[in-house]
Amino acid sequence: MCGIIGIVGKSAVAPSLYDALTMLQHRGQDAAGIATLDGYRIHLHKGNGLVRDAFGRSAIQKLAGTIGIGHVRYPTAGVDDSSEAQPFYVNSPYGIALGHNGNLINTDSLTQELFDSDRRHLNTQSDSEVLLNVLAHEIQMQNPGSLLPRHLFNAVDAVHQRCSGAYTAVAMISGHGLLAFRDPRGIRPAVLGHRQTDQGIEYAVASESAALDALDFELDRDLHPGEAIFISLDGDLHTHS
């Protein structure tokens, strides 16, 4: 059991992500991490321990950007080590950071596929890194001249075909926005919420509504089993089931 949060905001999101992770702390006390997107640049900070241990004021101040994802880890796969704190990051294609809650049950075969066929390197034993690289490969296979929501949704459909298990994930794609998805059986939870600001609507996806309540987001609904949601840099919401 881990906790995840993703926010597409109109102002700096790092403080809100920090507050949300403290509300999700019961879902994981091993490690915590936040990644933010500032245009085309991803900023990442993570560390062992509780949220308060992993982040100081200076770390939060360096996490610039109006889009971000956060994660608290309860180790169910891999090893108890800071190298497996999330979010994970890959630089191809585009630059993608991902946080994951769940377990893949075909990690070994996927790891071999990623090495033999997809030509992707894994640096940990975490099934979350496997999920990230499968997603990255499937986005790359879309080979779009311009990346559109339908390309991302096609990639998520392919992830569902390849990955077996229980999972929800939030991912940031550099220069594009935030992608969230839930496994086809809907085993792991995920909720969608929004809040109205003077600058416009902000969206959040989280493991549970407690994180939304703490940030004064209105709970809209659960993500449906197998559903994917993409929120662009401009705050446009797209859904796919």
Tab-separated table of C-alpha atoms in Angstrom, residues 37-179:
chain	number	residue	atom	x	y	z
A	37	LEU	CA	7.005	20.165	-13.824
A	38	ASP	CA	8.114	23.685	-14.699
A	39	GLY	CA	7.410	23.891	-18.424
A	40	TYR	CA	9.816	21.347	-19.879
A	41	ARG	CA	11.931	20.838	-16.767
A	42	ILE	CA	11.174	18.217	-14.109
A	43	HIS	CA	12.355	18.872	-10.564
A	44	LEU	CA	12.608	15.863	-8.243
A	45	HIS	CA	13.294	15.385	-4.549
A	46	LYS	CA	12.842	12.192	-2.517
A	47	GLY	CA	14.241	10.521	0.559
A	48	ASN	CA	13.766	7.898	3.234
A	49	GLY	CA	11.453	8.241	6.203
A	50	LEU	CA	8.338	10.240	6.866
A	51	VAL	CA	7.314	13.205	4.738
A	52	ARG	CA	8.642	15.607	7.376
A	53	ASP	CA	11.997	13.796	7.329
A	54	ALA	CA	12.342	13.729	3.551
A	55	PHE	CA	11.565	17.437	2.986
A	56	GLY	CA	12.912	20.638	4.413
A	57	ARG	CA	11.859	24.143	3.466
A	58	SER	CA	14.705	24.541	0.981
A	59	ALA	CA	13.718	21.311	-0.806
A	60	ILE	CA	10.133	22.506	-1.244
A	61	GLN	CA	11.306	25.904	-2.509
A	62	LYS	CA	13.390	24.235	-5.221
A	63	LEU	CA	10.397	22.250	-6.537
A	64	ALA	CA	9.148	24.874	-8.986
A	65	GLY	CA	6.142	24.315	-11.213
A	66	THR	CA	2.358	24.347	-11.363
A	67	ILE	CA	2.064	20.601	-12.026
A	68	GLY	CA	3.362	17.907	-9.725
A	69	ILE	CA	3.068	14.397	-8.340
A	70	GLY	CA	3.881	12.992	-4.916
A	71	HIS	CA	4.346	9.543	-3.391
A	72	VAL	CA	4.686	7.905	0.009
A	73	ARG	CA	6.125	4.401	-0.100
A	74	TYR	CA	5.222	1.216	1.694
A	75	PRO	CA	7.639	-1.380	0.263
A	76	THR	CA	5.776	-4.367	-1.181
A	77	ALA	CA	8.244	-5.100	-3.986
A	78	GLY	CA	11.945	-4.486	-4.448
A	79	VAL	CA	14.080	-3.630	-1.445
A	80	ASP	CA	13.949	-1.225	1.489
A	81	ASP	CA	16.387	1.318	0.046
A	82	SER	CA	16.394	5.012	-0.847
A	83	SER	CA	17.105	4.137	-4.484
A	84	GLU	CA	13.555	2.802	-4.732
A	85	ALA	CA	11.852	5.896	-3.368
A	86	GLN	CA	9.393	7.360	-5.853
A	87	PRO	CA	8.613	9.090	-8.172
A	88	PHE	CA	10.818	7.385	-10.757
A	89	TYR	CA	12.017	9.249	-13.857
A	90	VAL	CA	13.010	8.368	-17.416
A	91	ASN	CA	14.190	10.897	-19.998
A	92	SER	CA	12.812	9.158	-23.111
A	93	PRO	CA	10.414	9.934	-24.602
A	94	TYR	CA	9.819	13.536	-23.555
A	95	GLY	CA	10.811	13.015	-19.901
A	96	ILE	CA	8.361	11.160	-17.676
A	97	ALA	CA	8.073	10.936	-13.872
A	98	LEU	CA	5.738	8.363	-12.308
A	99	GLY	CA	4.410	7.388	-8.906
A	100	HIS	CA	2.681	4.037	-8.460
A	101	ASN	CA	0.517	2.292	-5.881
A	102	GLY	CA	0.088	-1.449	-6.299
A	103	ASN	CA	1.796	-4.655	-7.336
A	104	LEU	CA	2.544	-6.195	-10.715
A	105	ILE	CA	2.473	-9.978	-10.707
A	106	ASN	CA	4.334	-10.470	-14.010
A	107	THR	CA	7.355	-8.311	-13.176
A	108	ASP	CA	9.913	-10.950	-14.134
A	109	SER	CA	8.577	-11.474	-17.646
A	110	LEU	CA	8.116	-7.721	-18.175
A	111	THR	CA	11.680	-7.077	-17.039
A	112	GLN	CA	12.942	-9.550	-19.624
A	113	GLU	CA	10.769	-7.989	-22.349
A	114	LEU	CA	12.028	-4.514	-21.497
A	115	PHE	CA	15.625	-5.677	-21.843
A	116	ASP	CA	15.277	-7.993	-24.865
A	117	SER	CA	12.675	-6.201	-26.983
A	118	ASP	CA	12.162	-2.660	-25.718
A	119	ARG	CA	15.876	-2.004	-25.153
A	120	ARG	CA	15.251	-0.331	-21.810
A	121	HIS	CA	17.486	-0.457	-18.756
A	122	LEU	CA	16.177	-0.946	-15.208
A	123	ASN	CA	18.223	0.242	-12.268
A	124	THR	CA	16.198	-1.183	-9.359
A	125	GLN	CA	14.104	-4.202	-8.418
A	126	SER	CA	10.964	-2.073	-8.139
A	127	ASP	CA	7.884	-3.038	-10.137
A	128	SER	CA	7.113	0.694	-10.275
A	129	GLU	CA	10.193	1.253	-12.419
A	130	VAL	CA	8.980	-1.585	-14.620
A	131	LEU	CA	5.564	0.070	-14.988
A	132	LEU	CA	7.166	3.409	-15.832
A	133	ASN	CA	9.337	1.892	-18.551
A	134	VAL	CA	6.454	-0.064	-20.062
A	135	LEU	CA	4.431	3.172	-20.199
A	136	ALA	CA	7.369	5.100	-21.681
A	137	HIS	CA	7.903	2.447	-24.347
A	138	GLU	CA	4.231	2.374	-25.313
A	139	ILE	CA	4.118	6.175	-25.589
A	140	GLN	CA	7.219	6.038	-27.775
A	141	MET	CA	5.588	3.395	-29.962
A	142	GLN	CA	2.796	5.855	-30.778
A	143	ASN	CA	5.454	7.834	-32.675
A	144	PRO	CA	3.305	10.953	-32.982
A	145	GLY	CA	4.411	14.096	-34.734
A	146	SER	CA	2.492	15.916	-32.012
A	147	LEU	CA	1.558	14.092	-28.802
A	148	LEU	CA	-2.217	14.188	-28.295
A	149	PRO	CA	-4.428	12.749	-25.524
A	150	ARG	CA	-5.475	9.867	-27.787
A	151	HIS	CA	-1.853	8.794	-28.144
A	152	LEU	CA	-1.488	8.656	-24.364
A	153	PHE	CA	-4.726	6.729	-23.996
A	154	ASN	CA	-3.593	4.234	-26.647
A	155	ALA	CA	-0.385	3.798	-24.672
A	156	VAL	CA	-2.288	3.186	-21.425
A	157	ASP	CA	-4.473	0.603	-23.177
A	158	ALA	CA	-1.264	-1.159	-24.214
A	159	VAL	CA	0.023	-0.976	-20.623
A	160	HIS	CA	-3.160	-2.690	-19.469
A	161	GLN	CA	-2.540	-5.440	-22.023
A	162	ARG	CA	1.026	-6.031	-20.854
A	163	CYS	CA	0.847	-5.455	-17.091
A	164	SER	CA	-0.964	-7.859	-14.775
A	165	GLY	CA	-1.813	-6.936	-11.215
A	166	ALA	CA	-3.321	-4.175	-9.133
A	167	TYR	CA	-2.130	-0.629	-9.798
A	168	THR	CA	-2.914	3.037	-9.995
A	169	ALA	CA	-0.397	5.576	-11.227
A	170	VAL	CA	0.134	9.286	-11.715
A	171	ALA	CA	2.678	10.435	-14.278
A	172	MET	CA	3.961	13.776	-15.541
A	173	ILE	CA	5.052	14.172	-19.138
A	174	SER	CA	7.422	17.036	-19.769
A	175	GLY	CA	5.906	19.757	-21.892
A	176	HIS	CA	2.471	18.111	-21.927
A	177	GLY	CA	0.761	17.506	-18.581
A	178	LEU	CA	-0.396	14.911	-16.083
A	179	LEU	CA	-1.592	11.374	-16.838
